[in-house]
Coordinates of N, CA, C and O in Angstrom, one line a residue:
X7 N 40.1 76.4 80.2 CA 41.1 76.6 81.2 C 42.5 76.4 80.5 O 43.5 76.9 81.1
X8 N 42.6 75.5 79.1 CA 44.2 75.3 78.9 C 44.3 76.9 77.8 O 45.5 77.2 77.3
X9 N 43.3 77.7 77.6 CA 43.3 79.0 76.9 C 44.0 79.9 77.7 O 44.9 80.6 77.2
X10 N 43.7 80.0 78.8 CA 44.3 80.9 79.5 C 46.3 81.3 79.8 O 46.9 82.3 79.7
X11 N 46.7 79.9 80.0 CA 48.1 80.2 79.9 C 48.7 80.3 78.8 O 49.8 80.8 79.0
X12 N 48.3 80.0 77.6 CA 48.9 80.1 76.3 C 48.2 82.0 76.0 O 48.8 82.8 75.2
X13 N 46.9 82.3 76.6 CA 46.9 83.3 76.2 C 48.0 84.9 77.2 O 48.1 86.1 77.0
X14 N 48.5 83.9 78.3 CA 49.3 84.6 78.8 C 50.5 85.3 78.5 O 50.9 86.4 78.6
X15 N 51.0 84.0 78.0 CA 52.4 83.7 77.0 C 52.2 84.5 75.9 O 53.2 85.3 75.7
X16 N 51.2 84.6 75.1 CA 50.9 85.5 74.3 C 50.8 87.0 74.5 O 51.2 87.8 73.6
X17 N 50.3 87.4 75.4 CA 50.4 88.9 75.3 C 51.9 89.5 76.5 O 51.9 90.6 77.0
X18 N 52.7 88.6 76.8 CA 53.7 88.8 77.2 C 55.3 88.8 76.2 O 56.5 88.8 76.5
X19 N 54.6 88.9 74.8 CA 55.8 88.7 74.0 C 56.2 90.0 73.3 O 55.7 91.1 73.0
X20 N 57.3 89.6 73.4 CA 58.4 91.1 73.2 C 58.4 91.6 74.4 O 59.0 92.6 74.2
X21 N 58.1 91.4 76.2 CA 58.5 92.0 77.1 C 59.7 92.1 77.5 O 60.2 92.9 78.3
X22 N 60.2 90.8 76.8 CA 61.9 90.5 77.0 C 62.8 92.1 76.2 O 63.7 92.9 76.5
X23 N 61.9 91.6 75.2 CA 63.0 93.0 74.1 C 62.5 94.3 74.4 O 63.4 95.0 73.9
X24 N 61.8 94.8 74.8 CA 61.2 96.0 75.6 C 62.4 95.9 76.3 O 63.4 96.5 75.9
X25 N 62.5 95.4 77.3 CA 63.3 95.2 78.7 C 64.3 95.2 78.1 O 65.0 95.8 79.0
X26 N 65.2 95.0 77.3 CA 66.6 95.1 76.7 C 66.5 96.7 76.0 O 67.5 97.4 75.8
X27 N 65.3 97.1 75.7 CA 65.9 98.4 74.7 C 65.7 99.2 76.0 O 66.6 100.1 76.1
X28 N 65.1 99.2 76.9 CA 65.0 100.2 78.1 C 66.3 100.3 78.6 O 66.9 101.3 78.7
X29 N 66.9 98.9 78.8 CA 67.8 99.2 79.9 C 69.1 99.8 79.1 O 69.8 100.7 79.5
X30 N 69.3 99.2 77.7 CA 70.0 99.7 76.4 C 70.1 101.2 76.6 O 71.3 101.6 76.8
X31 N 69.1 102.2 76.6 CA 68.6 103.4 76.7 C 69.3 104.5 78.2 O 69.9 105.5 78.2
X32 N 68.9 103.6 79.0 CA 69.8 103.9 80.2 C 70.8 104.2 80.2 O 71.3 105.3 80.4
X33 N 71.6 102.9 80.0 CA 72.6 102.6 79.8 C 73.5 103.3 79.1 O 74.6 103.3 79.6
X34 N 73.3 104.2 77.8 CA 73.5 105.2 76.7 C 73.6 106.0 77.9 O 74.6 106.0 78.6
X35 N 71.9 107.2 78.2 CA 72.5 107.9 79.1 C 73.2 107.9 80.3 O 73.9 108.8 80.5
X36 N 73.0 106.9 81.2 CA 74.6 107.2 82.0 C 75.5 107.5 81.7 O 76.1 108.4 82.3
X37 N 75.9 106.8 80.6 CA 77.3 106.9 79.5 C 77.8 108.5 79.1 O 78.8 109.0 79.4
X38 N 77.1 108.8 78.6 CA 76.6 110.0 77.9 C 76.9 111.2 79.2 O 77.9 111.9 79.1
X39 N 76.2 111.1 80.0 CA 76.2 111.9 81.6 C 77.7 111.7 81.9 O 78.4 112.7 82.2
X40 N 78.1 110.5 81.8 CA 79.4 110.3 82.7 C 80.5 110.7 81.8 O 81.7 110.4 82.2
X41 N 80.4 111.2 80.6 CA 81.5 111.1 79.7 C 81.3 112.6 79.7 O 82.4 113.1 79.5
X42 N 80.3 113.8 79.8 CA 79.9 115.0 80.3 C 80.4 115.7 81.3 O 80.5 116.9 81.3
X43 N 80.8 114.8 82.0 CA 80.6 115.1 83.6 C 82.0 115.3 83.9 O 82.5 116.3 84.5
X44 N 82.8 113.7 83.1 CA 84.4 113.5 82.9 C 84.9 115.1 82.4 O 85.5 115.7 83.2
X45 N 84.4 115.7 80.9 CA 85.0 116.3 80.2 C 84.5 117.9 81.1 O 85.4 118.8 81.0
X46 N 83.4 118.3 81.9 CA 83.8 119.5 82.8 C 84.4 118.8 84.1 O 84.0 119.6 85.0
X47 N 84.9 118.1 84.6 CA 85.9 118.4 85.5 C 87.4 118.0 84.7 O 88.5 118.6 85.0
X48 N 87.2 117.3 84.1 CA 88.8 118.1 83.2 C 88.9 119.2 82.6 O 90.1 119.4 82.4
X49 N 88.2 120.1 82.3 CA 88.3 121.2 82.2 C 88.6 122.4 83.3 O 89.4 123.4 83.2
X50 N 87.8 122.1 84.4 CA 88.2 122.7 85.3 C 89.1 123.1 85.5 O 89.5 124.2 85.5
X51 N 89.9 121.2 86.0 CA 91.0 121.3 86.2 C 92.1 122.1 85.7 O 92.8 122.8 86.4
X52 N 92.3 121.8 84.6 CA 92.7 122.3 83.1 C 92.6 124.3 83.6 O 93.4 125.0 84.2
X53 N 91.9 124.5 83.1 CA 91.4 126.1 83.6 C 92.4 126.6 84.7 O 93.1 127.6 84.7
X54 N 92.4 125.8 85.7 CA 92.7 126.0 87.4 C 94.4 126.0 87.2 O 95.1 126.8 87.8
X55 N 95.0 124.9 86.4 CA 96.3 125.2 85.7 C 96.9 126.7 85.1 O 97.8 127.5 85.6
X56 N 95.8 126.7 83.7 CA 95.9 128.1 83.2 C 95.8 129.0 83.6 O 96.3 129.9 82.9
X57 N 95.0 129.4 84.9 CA 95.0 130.6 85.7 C 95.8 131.1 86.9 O 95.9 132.3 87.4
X58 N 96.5 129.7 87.2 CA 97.4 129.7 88.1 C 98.6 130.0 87.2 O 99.3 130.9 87.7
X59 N 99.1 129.5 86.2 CA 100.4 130.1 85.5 C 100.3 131.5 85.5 O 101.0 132.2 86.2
X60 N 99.1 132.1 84.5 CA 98.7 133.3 84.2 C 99.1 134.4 85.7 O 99.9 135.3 85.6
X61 N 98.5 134.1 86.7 CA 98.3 134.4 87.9 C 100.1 135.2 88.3 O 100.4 136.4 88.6
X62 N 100.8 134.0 88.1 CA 102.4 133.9 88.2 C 103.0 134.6 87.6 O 103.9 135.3 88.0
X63 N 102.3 134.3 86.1 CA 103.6 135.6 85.2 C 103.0 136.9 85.4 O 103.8 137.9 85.3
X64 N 101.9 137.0 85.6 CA 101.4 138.5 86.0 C 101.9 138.8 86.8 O 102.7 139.6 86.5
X65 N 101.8 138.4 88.3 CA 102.8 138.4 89.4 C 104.3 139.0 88.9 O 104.7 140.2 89.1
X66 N 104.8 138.2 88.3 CA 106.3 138.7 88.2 C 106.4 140.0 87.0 O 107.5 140.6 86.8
X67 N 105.3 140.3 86.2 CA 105.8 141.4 85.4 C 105.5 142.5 86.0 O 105.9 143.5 85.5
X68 N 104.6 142.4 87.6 CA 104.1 143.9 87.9 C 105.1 143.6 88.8 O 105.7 144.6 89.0
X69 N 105.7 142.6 89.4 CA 107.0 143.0 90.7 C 108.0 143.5 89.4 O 108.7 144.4 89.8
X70 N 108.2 143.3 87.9 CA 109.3 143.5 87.5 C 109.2 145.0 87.4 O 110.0 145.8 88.0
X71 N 108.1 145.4 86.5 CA 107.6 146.9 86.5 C 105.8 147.2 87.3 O 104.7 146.9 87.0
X72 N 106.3 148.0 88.1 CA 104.7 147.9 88.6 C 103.7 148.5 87.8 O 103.6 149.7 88.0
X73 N 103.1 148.1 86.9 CA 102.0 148.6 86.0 C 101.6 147.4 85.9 O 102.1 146.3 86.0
X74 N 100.1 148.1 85.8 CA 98.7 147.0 86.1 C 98.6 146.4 84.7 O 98.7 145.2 84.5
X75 N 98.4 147.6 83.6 CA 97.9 146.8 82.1 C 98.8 146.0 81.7 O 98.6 145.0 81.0
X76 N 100.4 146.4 82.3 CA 101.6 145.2 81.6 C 101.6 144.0 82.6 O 102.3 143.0 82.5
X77 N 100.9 144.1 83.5 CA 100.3 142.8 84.5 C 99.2 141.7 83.5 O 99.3 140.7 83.0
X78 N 98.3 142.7 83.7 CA 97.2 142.0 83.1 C 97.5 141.5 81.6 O 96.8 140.6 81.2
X79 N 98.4 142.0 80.6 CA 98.7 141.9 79.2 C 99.4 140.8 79.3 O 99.3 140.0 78.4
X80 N 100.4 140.6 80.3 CA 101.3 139.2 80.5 C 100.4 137.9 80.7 O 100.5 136.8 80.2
X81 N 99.1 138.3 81.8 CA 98.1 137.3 81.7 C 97.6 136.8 80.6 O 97.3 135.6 80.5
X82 N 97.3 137.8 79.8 CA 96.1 137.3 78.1 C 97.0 136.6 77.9 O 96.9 135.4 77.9
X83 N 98.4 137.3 77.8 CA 99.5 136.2 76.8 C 99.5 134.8 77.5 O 99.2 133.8 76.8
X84 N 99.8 134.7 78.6 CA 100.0 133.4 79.0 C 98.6 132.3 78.5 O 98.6 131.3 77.9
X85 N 97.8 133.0 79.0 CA 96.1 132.6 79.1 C 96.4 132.1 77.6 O 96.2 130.9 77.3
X86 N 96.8 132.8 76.6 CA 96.6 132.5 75.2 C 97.7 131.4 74.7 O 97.5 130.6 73.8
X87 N 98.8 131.5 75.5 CA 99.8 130.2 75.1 C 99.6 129.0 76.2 O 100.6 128.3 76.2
X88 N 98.9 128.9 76.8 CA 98.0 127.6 77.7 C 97.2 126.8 76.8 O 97.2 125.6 76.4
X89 N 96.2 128.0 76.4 CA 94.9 127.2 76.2 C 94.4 127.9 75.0 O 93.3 128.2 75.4
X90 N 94.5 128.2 74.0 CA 93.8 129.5 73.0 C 91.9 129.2 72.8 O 91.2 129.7 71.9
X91 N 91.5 128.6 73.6 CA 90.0 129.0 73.5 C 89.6 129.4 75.2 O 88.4 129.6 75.4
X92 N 90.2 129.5 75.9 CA 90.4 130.1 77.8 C 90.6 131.6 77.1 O 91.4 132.0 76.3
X93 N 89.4 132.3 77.9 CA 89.5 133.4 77.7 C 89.7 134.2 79.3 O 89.3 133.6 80.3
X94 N 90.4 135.6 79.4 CA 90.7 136.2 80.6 C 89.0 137.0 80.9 O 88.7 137.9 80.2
X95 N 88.3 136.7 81.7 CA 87.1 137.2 82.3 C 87.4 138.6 82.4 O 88.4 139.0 82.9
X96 N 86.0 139.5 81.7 CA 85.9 140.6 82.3 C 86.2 141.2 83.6 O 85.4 141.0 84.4
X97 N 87.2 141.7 83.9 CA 87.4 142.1 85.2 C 88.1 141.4 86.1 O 88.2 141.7 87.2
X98 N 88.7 139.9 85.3 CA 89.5 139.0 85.4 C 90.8 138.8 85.6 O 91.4 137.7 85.4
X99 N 91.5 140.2 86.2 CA 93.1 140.5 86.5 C 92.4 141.5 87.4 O 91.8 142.5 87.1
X100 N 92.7 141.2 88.3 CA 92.9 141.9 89.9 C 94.0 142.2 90.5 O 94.4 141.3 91.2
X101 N 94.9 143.5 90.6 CA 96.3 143.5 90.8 C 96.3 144.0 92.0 O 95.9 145.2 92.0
X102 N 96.8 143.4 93.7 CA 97.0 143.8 94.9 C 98.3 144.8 95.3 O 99.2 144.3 95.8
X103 N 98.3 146.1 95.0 CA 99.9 146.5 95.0 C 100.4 146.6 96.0 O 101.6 147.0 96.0
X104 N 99.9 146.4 97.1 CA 100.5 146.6 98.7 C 101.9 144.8 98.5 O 103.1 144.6 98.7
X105 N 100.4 143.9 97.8 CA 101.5 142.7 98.2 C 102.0 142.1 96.6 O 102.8 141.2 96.4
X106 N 101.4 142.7 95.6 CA 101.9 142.2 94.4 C 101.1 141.1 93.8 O 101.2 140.8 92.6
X107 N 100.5 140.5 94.5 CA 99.8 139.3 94.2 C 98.4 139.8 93.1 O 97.5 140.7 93.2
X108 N 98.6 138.9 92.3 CA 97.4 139.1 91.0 C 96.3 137.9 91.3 O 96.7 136.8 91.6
X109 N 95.0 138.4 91.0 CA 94.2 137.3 90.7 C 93.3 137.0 89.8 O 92.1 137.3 89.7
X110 N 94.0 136.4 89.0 CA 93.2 136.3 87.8 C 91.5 134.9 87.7 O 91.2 134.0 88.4
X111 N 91.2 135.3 86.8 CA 90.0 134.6 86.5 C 89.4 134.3 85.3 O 88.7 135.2 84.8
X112 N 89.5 133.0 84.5 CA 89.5 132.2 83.0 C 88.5 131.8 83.3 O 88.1 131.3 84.3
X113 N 87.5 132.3 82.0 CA 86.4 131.9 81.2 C 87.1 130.7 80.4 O 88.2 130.6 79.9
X114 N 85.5 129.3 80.2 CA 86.2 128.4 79.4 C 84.7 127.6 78.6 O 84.8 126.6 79.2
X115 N 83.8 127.3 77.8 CA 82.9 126.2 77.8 C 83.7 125.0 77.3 O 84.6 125.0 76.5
X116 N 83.0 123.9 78.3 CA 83.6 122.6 78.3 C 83.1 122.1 77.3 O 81.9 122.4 77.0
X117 N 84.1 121.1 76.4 CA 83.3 120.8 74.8 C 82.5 119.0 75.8 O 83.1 118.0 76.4
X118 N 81.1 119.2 75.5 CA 80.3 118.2 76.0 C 79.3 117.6 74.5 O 79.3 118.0 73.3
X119 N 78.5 116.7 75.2 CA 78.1 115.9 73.8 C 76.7 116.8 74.2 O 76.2 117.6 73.5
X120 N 76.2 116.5 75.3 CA 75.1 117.0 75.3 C 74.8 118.3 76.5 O 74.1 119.4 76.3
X121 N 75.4 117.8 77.6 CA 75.2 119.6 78.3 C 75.2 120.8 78.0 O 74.6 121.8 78.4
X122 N 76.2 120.5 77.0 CA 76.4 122.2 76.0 C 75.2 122.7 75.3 O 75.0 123.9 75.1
X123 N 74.3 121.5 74.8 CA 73.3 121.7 73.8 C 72.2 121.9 74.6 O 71.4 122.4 73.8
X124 N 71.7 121.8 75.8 CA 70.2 122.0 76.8 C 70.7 123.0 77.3 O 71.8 123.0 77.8
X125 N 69.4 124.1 77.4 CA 69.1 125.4 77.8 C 69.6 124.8 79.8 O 70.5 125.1 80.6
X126 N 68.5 123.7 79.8 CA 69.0 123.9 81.4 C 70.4 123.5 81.8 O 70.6 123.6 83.0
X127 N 71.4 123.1 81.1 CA 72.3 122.4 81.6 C 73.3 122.9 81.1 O 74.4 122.4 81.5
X128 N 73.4 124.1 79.9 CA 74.3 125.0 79.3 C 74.8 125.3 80.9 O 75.5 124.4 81.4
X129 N 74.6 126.0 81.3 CA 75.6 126.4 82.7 C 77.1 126.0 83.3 O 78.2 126.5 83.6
X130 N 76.4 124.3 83.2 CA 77.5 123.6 84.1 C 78.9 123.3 82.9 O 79.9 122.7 83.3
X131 N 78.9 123.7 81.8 CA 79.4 123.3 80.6 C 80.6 124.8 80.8 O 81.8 124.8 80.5
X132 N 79.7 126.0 81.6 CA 80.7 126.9 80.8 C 81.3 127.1 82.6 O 80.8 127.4 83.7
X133 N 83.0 126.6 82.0 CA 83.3 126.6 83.4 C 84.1 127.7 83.5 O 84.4 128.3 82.5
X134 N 84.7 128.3 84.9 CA 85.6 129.5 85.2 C 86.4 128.9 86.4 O 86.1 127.9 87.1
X135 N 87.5 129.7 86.5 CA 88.5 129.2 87.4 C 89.2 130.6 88.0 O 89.3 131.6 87.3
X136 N 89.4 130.7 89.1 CA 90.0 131.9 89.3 C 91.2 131.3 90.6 O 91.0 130.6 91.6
X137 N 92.4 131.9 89.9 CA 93.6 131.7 90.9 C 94.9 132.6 91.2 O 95.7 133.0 90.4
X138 N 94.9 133.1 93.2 CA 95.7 134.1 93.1 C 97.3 134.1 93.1 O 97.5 133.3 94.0
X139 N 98.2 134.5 92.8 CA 99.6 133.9 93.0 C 100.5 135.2 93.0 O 100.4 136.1 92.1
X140 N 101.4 135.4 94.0 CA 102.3 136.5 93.9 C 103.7 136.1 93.1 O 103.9 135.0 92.6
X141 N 104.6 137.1 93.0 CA 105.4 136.9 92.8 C 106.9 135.4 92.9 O 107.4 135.2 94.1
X142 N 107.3 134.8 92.0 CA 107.9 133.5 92.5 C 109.3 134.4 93.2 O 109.7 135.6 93.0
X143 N 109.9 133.4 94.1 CA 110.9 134.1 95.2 C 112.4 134.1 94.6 O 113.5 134.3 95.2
X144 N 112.3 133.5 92.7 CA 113.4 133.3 92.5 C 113.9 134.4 91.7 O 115.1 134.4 91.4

């Protein structure tokens, strides 16, 4: 009978340090997830900036001269002095000529530690933003 508790004690050793590297482990990926997670909605954001400038000076080069490709060519440029890895999406300058207003749309992948690198989660990494803006009234 006094075998029994000592052989308790005994095969319960190391459950403590198990239990520390598990939660250790967790702990890492939350981290990891939330520092992921941080870096595509700053990018978003980021994007949602760049396309809304883009948006603007497109805006004002087709009110200045109405042509679409010197619309859209004002976008790359801007797009390209924002951000130089934001790229203008295929089909990503939409020029409205009734009201002038352009809508552009930026390609971007978010630099992540790990979403970028898994097949299933590549997705959320590559973000896009699309924003429409007419002409400023000044």
């Amino acid at each position: 009978m006094n075998r029994t508790p000592g052989r308790l004690r005994h095969d319960q050793t190391g459950a403590v340090g198990m239990m520390i590297v598990i939660w250790l482990a967790v702990v890492v990926l939350v981290g990891i997830t939330a520092i992921d997670a941080g870096s595509i909605a700053f990018t978003k954001f980021r994007l949602a900036d760049v396309a809304s400038s883009a948006s603007t000076q497109a805006a004002n080069a087709f009110h200045a001269s109405p042509n679409v490709a010197a619309a859209c060519q004002a976008a790359e440029t801007s797009i390209a002095t924002e951000d130089a890895s934001a790229k203008l999406a295929k089909k990503g300058c939409v020029v409205d000529a009734q009201t002038g207003a352009v809508t552009i749309t930026v390609r971007k992948e978010a630099t992540t530690i790990i979403a970028g690198r898994l097949n299933f989660t590549k997705k959320f990494a590559k973000v896009s933003a699309t924003e429409t803006n007419g002409p400023t009234a000044l």
